[in-house]
mmCIF file of C-alpha atoms in Angstrom:
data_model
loop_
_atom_site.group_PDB
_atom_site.id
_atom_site.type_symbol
_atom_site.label_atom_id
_atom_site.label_comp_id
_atom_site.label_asym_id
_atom_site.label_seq_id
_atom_site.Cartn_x
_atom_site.Cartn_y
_atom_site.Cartn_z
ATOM 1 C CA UNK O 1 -7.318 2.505 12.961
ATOM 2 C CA UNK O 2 -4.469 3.607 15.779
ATOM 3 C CA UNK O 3 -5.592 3.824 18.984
ATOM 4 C CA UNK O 4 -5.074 6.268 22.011
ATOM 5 C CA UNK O 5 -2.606 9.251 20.928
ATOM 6 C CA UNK O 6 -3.626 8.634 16.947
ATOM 7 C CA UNK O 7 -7.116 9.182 17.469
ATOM 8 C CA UNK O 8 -6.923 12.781 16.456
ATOM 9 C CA UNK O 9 -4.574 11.962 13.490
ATOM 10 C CA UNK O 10 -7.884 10.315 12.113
ATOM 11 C CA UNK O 11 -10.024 12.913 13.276
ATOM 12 C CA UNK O 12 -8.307 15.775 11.120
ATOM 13 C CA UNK O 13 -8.169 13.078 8.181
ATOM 14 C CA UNK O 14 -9.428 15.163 5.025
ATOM 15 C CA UNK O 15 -12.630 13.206 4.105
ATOM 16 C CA UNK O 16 -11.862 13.545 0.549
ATOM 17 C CA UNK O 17 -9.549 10.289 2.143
ATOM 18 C CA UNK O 18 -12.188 8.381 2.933
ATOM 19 C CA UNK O 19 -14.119 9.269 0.058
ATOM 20 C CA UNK O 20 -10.979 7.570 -2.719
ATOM 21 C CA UNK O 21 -10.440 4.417 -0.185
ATOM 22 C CA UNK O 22 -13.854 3.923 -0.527
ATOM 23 C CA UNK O 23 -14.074 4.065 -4.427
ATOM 24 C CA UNK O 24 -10.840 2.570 -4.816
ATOM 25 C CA UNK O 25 -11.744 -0.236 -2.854
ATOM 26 C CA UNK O 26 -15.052 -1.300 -3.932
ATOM 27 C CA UNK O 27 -13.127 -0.982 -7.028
ATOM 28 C CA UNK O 28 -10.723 -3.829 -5.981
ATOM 29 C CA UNK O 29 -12.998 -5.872 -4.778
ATOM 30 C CA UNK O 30 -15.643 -5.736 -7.761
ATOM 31 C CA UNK O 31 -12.348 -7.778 -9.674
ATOM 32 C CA UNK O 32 -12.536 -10.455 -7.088
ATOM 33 C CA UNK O 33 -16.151 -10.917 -5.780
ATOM 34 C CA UNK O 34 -19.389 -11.875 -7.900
ATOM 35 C CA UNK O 35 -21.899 -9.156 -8.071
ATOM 36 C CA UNK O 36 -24.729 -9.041 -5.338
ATOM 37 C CA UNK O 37 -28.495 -8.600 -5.885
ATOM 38 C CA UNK O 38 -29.490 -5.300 -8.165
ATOM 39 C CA UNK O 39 -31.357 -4.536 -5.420
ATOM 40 C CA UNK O 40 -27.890 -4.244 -3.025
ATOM 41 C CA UNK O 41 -25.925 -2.873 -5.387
ATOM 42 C CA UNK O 42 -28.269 0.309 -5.889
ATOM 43 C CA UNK O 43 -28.103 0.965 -2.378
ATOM 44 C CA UNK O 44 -24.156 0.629 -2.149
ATOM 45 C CA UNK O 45 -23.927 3.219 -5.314
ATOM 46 C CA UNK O 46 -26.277 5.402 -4.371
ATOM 47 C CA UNK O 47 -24.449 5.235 -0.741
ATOM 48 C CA UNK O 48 -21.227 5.752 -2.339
ATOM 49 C CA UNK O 49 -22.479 8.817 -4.306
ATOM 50 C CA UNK O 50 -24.152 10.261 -1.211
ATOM 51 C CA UNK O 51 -20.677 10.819 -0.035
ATOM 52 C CA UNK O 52 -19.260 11.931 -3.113
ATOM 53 C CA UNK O 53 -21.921 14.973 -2.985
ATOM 54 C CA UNK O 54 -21.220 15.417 0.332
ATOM 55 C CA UNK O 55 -17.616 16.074 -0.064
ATOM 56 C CA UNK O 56 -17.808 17.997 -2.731
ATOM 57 C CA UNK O 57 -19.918 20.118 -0.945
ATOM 58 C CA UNK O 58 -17.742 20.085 2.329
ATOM 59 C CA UNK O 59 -20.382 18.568 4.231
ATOM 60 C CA UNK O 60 -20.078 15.509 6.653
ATOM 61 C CA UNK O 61 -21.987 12.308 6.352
ATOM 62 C CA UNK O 62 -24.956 11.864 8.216
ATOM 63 C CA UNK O 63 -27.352 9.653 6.272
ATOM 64 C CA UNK O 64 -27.307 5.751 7.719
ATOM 65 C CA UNK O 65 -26.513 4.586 4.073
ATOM 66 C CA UNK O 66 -23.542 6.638 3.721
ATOM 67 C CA UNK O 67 -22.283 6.186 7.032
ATOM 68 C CA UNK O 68 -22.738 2.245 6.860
ATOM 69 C CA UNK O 69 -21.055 2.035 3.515
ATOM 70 C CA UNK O 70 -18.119 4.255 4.815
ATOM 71 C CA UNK O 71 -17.254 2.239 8.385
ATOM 72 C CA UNK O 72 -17.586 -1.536 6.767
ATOM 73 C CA UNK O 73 -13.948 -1.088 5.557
ATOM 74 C CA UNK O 74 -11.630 -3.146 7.147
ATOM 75 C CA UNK O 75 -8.578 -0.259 7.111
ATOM 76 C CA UNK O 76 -5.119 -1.615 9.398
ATOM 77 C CA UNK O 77 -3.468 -4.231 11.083
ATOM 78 C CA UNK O 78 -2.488 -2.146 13.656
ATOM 79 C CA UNK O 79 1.337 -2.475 12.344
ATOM 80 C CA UNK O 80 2.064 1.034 13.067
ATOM 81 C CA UNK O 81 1.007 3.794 15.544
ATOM 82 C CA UNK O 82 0.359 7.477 14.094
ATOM 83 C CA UNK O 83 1.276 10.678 15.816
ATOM 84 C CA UNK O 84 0.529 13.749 13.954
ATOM 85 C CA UNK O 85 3.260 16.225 13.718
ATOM 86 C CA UNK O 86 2.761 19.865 14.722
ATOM 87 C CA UNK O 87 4.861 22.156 12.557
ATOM 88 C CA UNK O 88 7.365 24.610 14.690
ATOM 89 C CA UNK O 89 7.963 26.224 11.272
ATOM 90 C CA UNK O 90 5.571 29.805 11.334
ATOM 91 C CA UNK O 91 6.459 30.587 7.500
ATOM 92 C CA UNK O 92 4.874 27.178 6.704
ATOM 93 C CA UNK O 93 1.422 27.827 5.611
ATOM 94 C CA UNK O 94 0.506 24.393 3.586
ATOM 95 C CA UNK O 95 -2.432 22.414 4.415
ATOM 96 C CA UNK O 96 0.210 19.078 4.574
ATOM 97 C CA UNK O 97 -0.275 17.247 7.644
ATOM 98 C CA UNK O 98 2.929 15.385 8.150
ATOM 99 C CA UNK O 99 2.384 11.918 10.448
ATOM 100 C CA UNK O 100 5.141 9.576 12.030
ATOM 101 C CA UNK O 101 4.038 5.586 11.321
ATOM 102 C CA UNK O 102 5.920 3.948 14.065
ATOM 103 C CA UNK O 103 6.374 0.148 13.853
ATOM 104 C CA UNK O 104 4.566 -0.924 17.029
ATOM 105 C CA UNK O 105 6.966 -4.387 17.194
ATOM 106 C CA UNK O 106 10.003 -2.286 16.596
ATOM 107 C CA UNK O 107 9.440 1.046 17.981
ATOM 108 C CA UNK O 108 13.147 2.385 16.831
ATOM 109 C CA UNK O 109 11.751 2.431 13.194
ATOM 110 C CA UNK O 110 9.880 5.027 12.044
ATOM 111 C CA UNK O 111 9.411 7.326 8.997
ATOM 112 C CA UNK O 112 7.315 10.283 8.093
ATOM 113 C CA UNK O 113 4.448 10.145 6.188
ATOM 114 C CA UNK O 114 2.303 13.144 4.319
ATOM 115 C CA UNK O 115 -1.631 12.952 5.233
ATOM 116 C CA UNK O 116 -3.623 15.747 3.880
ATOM 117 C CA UNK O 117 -3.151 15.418 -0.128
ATOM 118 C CA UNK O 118 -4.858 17.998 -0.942
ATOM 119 C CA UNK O 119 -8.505 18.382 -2.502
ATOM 120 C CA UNK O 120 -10.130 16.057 -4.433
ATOM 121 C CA UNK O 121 -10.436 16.221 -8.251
ATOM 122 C CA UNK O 122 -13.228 13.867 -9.788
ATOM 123 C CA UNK O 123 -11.518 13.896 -13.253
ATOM 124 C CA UNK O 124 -8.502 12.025 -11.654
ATOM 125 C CA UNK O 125 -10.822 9.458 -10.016
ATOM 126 C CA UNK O 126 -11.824 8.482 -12.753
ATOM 127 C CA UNK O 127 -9.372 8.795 -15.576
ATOM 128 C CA UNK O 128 -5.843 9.015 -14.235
ATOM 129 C CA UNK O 129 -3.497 5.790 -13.877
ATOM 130 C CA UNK O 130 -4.523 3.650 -11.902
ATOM 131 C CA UNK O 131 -5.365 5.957 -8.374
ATOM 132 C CA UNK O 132 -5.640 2.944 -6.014
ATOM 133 C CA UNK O 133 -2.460 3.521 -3.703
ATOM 134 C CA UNK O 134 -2.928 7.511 -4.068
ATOM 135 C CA UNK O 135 -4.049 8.288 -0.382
ATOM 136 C CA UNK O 136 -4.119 5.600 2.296
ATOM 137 C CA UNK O 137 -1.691 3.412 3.148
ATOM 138 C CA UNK O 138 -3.490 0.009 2.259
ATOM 139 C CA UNK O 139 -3.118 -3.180 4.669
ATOM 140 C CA UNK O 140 -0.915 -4.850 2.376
ATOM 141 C CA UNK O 141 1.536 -2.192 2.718
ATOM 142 C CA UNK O 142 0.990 -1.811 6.061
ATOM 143 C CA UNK O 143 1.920 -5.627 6.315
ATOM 144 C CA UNK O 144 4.784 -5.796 3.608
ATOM 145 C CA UNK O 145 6.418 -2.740 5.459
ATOM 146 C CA UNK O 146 6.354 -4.496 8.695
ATOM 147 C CA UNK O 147 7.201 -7.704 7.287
ATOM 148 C CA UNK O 148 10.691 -5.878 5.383
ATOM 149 C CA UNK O 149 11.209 -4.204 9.085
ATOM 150 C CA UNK O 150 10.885 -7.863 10.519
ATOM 151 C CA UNK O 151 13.374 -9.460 7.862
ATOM 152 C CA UNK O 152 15.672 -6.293 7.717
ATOM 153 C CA UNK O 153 19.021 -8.406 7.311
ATOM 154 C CA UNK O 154 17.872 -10.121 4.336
ATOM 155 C CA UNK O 155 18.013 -6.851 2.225
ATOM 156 C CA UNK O 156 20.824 -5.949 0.390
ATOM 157 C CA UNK O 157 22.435 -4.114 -2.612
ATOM 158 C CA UNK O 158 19.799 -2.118 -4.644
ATOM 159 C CA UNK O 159 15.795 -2.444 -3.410
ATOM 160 C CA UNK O 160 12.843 -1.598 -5.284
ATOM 161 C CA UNK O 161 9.139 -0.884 -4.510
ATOM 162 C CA UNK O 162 7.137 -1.572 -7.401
ATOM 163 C CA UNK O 163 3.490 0.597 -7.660
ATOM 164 C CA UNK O 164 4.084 2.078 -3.906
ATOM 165 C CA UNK O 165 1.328 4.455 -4.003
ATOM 166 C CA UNK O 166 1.475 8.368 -2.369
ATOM 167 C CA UNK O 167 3.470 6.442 0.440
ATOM 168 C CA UNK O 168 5.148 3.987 -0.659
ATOM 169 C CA UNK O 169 5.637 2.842 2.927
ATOM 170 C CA UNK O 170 7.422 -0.117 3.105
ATOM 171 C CA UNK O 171 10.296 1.087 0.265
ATOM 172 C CA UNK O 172 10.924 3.440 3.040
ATOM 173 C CA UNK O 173 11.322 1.092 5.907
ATOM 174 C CA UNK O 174 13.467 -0.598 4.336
ATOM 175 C CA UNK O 175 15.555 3.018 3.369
ATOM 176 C CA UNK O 176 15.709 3.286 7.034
ATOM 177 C CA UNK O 177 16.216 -0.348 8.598
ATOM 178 C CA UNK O 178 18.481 -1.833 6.218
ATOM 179 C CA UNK O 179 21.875 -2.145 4.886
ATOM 180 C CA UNK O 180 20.991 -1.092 1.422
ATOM 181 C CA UNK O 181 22.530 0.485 -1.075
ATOM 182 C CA UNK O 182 20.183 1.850 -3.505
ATOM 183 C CA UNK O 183 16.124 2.118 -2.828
ATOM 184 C CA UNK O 184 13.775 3.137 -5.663
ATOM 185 C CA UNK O 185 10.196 4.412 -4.656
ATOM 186 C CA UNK O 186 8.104 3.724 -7.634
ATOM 187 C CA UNK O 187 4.299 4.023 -9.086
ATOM 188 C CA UNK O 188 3.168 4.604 -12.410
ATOM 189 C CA UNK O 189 1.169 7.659 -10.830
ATOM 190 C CA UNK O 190 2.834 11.112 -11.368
ATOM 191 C CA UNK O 191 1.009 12.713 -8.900
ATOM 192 C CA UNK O 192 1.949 9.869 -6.659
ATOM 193 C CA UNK O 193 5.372 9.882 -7.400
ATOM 194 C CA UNK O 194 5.376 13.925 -6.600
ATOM 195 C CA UNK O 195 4.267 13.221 -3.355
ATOM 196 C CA UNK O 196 6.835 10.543 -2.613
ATOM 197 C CA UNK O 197 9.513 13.006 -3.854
ATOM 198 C CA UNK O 198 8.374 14.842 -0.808
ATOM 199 C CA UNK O 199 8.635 12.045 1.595
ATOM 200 C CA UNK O 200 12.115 11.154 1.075
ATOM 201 C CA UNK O 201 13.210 14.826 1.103
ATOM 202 C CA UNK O 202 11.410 15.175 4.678
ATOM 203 C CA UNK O 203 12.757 11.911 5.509
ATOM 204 C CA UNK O 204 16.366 13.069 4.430
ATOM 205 C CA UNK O 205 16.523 15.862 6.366
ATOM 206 C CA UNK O 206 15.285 13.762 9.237
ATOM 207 C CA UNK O 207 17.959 11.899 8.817
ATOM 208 C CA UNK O 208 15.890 8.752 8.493
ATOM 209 C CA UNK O 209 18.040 7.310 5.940
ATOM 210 C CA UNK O 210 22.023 5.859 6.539
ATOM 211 C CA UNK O 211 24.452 5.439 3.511
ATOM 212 C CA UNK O 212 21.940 4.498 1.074
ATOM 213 C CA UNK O 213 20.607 6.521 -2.249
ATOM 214 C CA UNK O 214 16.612 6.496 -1.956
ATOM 215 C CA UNK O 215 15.389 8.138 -4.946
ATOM 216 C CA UNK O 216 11.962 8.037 -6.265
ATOM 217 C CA UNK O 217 10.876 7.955 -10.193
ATOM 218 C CA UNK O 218 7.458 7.037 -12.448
ATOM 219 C CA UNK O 219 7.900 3.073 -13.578
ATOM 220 C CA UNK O 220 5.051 2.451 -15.526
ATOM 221 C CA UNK O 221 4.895 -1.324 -16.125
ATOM 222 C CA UNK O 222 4.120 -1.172 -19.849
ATOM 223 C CA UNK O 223 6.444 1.413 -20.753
ATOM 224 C CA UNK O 224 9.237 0.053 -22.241
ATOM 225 C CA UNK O 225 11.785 2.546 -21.848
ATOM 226 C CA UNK O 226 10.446 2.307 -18.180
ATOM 227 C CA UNK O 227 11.780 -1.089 -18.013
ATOM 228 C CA UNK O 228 14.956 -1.137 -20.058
ATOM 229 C CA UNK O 229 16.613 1.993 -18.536
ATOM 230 C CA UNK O 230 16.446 -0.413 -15.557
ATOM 231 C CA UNK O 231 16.823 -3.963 -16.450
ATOM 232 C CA UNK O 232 18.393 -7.088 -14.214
ATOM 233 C CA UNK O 233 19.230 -4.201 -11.575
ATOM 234 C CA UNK O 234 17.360 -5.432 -8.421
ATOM 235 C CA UNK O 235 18.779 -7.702 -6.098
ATOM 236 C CA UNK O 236 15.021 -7.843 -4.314
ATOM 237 C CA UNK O 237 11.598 -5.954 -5.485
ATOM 238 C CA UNK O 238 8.958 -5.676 -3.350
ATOM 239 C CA UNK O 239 5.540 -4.871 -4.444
ATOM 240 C CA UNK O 240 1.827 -4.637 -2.413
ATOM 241 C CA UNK O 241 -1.504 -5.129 -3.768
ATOM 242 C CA UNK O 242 -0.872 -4.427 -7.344
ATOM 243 C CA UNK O 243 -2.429 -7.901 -8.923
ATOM 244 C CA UNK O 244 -6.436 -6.834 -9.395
ATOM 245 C CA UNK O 245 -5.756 -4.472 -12.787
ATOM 246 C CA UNK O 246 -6.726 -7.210 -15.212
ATOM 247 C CA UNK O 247 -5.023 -4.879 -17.857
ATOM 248 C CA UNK O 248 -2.131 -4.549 -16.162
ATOM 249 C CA UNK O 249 -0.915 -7.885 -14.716
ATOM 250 C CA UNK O 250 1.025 -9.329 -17.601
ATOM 251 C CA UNK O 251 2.818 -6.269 -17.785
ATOM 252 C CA UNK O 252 3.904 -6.897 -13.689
ATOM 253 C CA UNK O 253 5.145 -10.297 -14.353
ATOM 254 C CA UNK O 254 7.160 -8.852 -17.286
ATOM 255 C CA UNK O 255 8.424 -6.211 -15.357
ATOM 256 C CA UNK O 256 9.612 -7.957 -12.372
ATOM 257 C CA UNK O 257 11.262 -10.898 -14.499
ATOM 258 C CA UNK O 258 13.695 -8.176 -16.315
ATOM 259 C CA UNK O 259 13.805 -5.589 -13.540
ATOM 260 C CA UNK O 260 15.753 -8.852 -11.086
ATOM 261 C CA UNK O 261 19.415 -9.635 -11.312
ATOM 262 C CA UNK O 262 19.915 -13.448 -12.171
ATOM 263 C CA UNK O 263 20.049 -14.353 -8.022
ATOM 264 C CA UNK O 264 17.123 -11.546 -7.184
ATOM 265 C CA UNK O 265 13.717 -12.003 -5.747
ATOM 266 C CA UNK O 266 10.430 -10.973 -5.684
ATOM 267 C CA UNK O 267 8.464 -10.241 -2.949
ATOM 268 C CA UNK O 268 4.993 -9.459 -3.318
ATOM 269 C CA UNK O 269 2.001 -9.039 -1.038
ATOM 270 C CA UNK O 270 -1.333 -9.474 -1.983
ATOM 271 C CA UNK O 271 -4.897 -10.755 -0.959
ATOM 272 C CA UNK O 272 -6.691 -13.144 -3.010
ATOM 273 C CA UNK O 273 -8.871 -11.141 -4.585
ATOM 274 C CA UNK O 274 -11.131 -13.903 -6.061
ATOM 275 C CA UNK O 275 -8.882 -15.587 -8.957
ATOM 276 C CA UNK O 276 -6.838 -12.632 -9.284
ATOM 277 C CA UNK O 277 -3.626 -13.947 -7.144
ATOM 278 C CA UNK O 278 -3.826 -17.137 -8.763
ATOM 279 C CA UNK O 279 -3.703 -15.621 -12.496
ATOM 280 C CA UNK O 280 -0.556 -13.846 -11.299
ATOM 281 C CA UNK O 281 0.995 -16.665 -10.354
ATOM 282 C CA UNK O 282 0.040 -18.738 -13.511
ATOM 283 C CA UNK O 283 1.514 -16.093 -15.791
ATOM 284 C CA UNK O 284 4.690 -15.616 -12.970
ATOM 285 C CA UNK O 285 5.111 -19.252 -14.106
ATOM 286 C CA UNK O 286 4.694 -18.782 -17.586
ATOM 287 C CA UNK O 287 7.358 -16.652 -18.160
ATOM 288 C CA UNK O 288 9.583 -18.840 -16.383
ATOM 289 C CA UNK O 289 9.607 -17.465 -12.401
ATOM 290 C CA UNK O 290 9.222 -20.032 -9.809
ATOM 291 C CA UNK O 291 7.050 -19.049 -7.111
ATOM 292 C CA UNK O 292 6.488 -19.977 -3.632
ATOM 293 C CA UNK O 293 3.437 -18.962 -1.894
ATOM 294 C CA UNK O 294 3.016 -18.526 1.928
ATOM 295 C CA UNK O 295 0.387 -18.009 4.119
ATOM 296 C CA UNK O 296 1.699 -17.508 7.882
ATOM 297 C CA UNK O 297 4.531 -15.712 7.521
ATOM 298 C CA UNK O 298 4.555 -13.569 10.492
ATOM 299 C CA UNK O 299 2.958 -14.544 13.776
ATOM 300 C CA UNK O 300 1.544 -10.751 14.920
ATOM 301 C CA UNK O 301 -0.215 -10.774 11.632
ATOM 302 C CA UNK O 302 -1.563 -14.097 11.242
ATOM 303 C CA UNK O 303 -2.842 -13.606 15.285
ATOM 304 C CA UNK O 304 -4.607 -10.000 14.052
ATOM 305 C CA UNK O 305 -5.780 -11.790 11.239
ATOM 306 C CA UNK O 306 -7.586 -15.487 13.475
ATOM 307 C CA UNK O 307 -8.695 -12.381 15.562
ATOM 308 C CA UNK O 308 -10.311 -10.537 12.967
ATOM 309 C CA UNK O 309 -11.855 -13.919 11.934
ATOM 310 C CA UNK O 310 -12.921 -15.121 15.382
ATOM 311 C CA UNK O 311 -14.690 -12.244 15.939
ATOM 312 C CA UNK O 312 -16.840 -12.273 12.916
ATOM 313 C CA UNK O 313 -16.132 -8.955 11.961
ATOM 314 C CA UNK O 314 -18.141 -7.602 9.151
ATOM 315 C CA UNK O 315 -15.570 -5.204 8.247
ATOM 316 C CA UNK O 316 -12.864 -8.180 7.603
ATOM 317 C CA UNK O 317 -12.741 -10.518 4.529
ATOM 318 C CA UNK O 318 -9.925 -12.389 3.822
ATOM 319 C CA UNK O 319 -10.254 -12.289 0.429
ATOM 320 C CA UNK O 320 -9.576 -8.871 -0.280
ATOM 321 C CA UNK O 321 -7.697 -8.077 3.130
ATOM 322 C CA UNK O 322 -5.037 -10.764 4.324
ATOM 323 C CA UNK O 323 -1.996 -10.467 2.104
ATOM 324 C CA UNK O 324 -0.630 -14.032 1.246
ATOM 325 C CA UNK O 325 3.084 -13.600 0.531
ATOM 326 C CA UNK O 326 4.515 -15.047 -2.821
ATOM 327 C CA UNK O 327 8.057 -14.800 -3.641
ATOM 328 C CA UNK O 328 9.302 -14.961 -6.971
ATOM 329 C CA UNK O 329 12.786 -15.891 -8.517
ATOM 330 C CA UNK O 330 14.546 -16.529 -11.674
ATOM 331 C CA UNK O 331 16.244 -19.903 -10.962
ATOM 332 C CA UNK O 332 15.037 -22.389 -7.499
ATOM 333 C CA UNK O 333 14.527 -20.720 -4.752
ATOM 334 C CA UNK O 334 17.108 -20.090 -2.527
ATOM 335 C CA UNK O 335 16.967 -21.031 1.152
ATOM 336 C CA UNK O 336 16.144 -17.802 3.063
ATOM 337 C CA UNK O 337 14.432 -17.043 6.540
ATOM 338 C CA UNK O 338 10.858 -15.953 4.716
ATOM 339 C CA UNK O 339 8.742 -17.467 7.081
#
């Protein structure tokens, strides 16, 4: 996490936080990663549900098991610094605890981000659509946001973030960096898409945003009147982590394909996730994308990431925490600055 100032932005953190980027990624990574002993993964779920009581019950986590199973997460890239925002505003008597992400390589850029989400619900865990991107803003996000701050002049016309999450960070960035036109915050999440309503309104009256119409709506992959009410529309779509939802990945391919004008691209950011990024790509291909995959495509992040790896941290695995960068497009790619 943020260092210095941001330390008490993680402090306050709700743990109900933690709790959801814990299940959601062990959730991730159980797509990607053969299963360990019997003997391991007892411990892990009865770690896991440890927590789960405890934040039901308001408590904190004190048991080694829990506590172990709760810090091994590797969580940023250190992309962006948080301040937390005090409210001046005496009538306002929400729990939301509103944050500024500041890019740390382009301290001009910032928007403002939502942090306490309210209470947990179990039922919504477990059932809702696809939860994954409903609380913390994941590394891939983290990196595809600073990577659209970094590349800023290659966006034009309209923008889209496909399954953004409660955040939908990066669609934002590039709200506020770029000469856009039109930016769509997206997830397939209501409840997520509520909250991004939220963002953009803060961010509005902010005055984060230029010219351009940032709007935010539910696009739900395999909903076709999803799709059509928005077909060959996107000049580029930008999408983070969405690739491990086995169920789910055909319907990505298909939507990016017809969301993309003729000359459009794709960018998407994702880990490896076992053989999950390569399926993508073999179905991208399939419907007739071409693809180009890259793996150092910006020099702070491949450094954090040789860091990460020097270091042996136990908390880092490349396989389910460096985003490669593939780019897809309807015809031969076009010569752009990517890298």
């Amino acid at each position: 996490m943020e260092r210095d100032s941001t330390e008490r932005v993680r402090k306050t953190k709700p743990v109900s936080s933690t709790l959801l980027g814990i299940i959601n990624e062990d959730s991730r990574a159980a797509n990607s990663q053969t299963s360990k002993s019997t003997t391991s993964g007892t411990d892990a779920a009865r770690a896991r549900w440890t927590i789960l009581r405890q934040v039901l019950r308001q408590r904190q986590m004190d048991t080694s098991e829990a506590k172990q199973v709760s810090v091994r997460r590797f969580a940023t890239f250190d992309l962006f610094s948080r301040k937390r925002l005090v409210t001046q505003d005496p009538s306002d008597t929400s729990d939301d605890q509103w944050v500024e992400y500041r890019s740390v390589s382009l301290p001009e850029y910032s928007a403002l981000l939502r942090d306490n989400l309210g209470p947990l619900r179990v039922d919504e865990v477990l059932s809702s659509f696809d939860n994954t991107g409903n609380v913390c803003v994941w590394p891939s996000e983290e990196v595809m946001a600073h990577y659209c701050l970094q590349k800023r002049h290659m966006f034009k016309g309209a923008v889209c973030e496909l399954g953004g999450g409660m955040t939908c960070l990066a669609g934002l960035m590039v709200a506020i960096c770029a000469d856009v036109k039109e930016v769509l915050l997206s997830d397939g999440n209501k409840k997520s898409i509520q909250n991004v309503r939220g963002l953009v309104e803060r961010n509005r009256k902010a005055e984060m945003f230029g010219s351009a119409h940032v709007y935010a709506r539910v696009v739900r992959w395999d909903c076709e009147s999803d799709i059509s009410a928005l077909e060959s529309h996107f000049d580029i779509i930008i999408c983070a982590d969405c690739l491990f939802l086995d169920q789910f990945r055909v319907s990505l391919v298909d939507a990016i394909r017809r969301l993309l004008q003729p000359n459009g691209m794709a960018l998407v950011f994702a880990p490896m996730r076992g053989e999950t990024l390569g399926l993508f790509c073999d179905l991208a291909q399939q419907a007739g994308l071409c693809i180009c995959k890259h793996q150092q495509y910006d020099a702070q992040v491949w450094d954090v990431h040789l860091k990460m790896q020097r270091e042996g941290k136990e908390a880092y695995d490349e396989n389910i925490h460096y985003p490669l960068l593939i780019t897809l497009t309807k015809g031969p790619q076009p010569v752009r600055h990517i890298q």
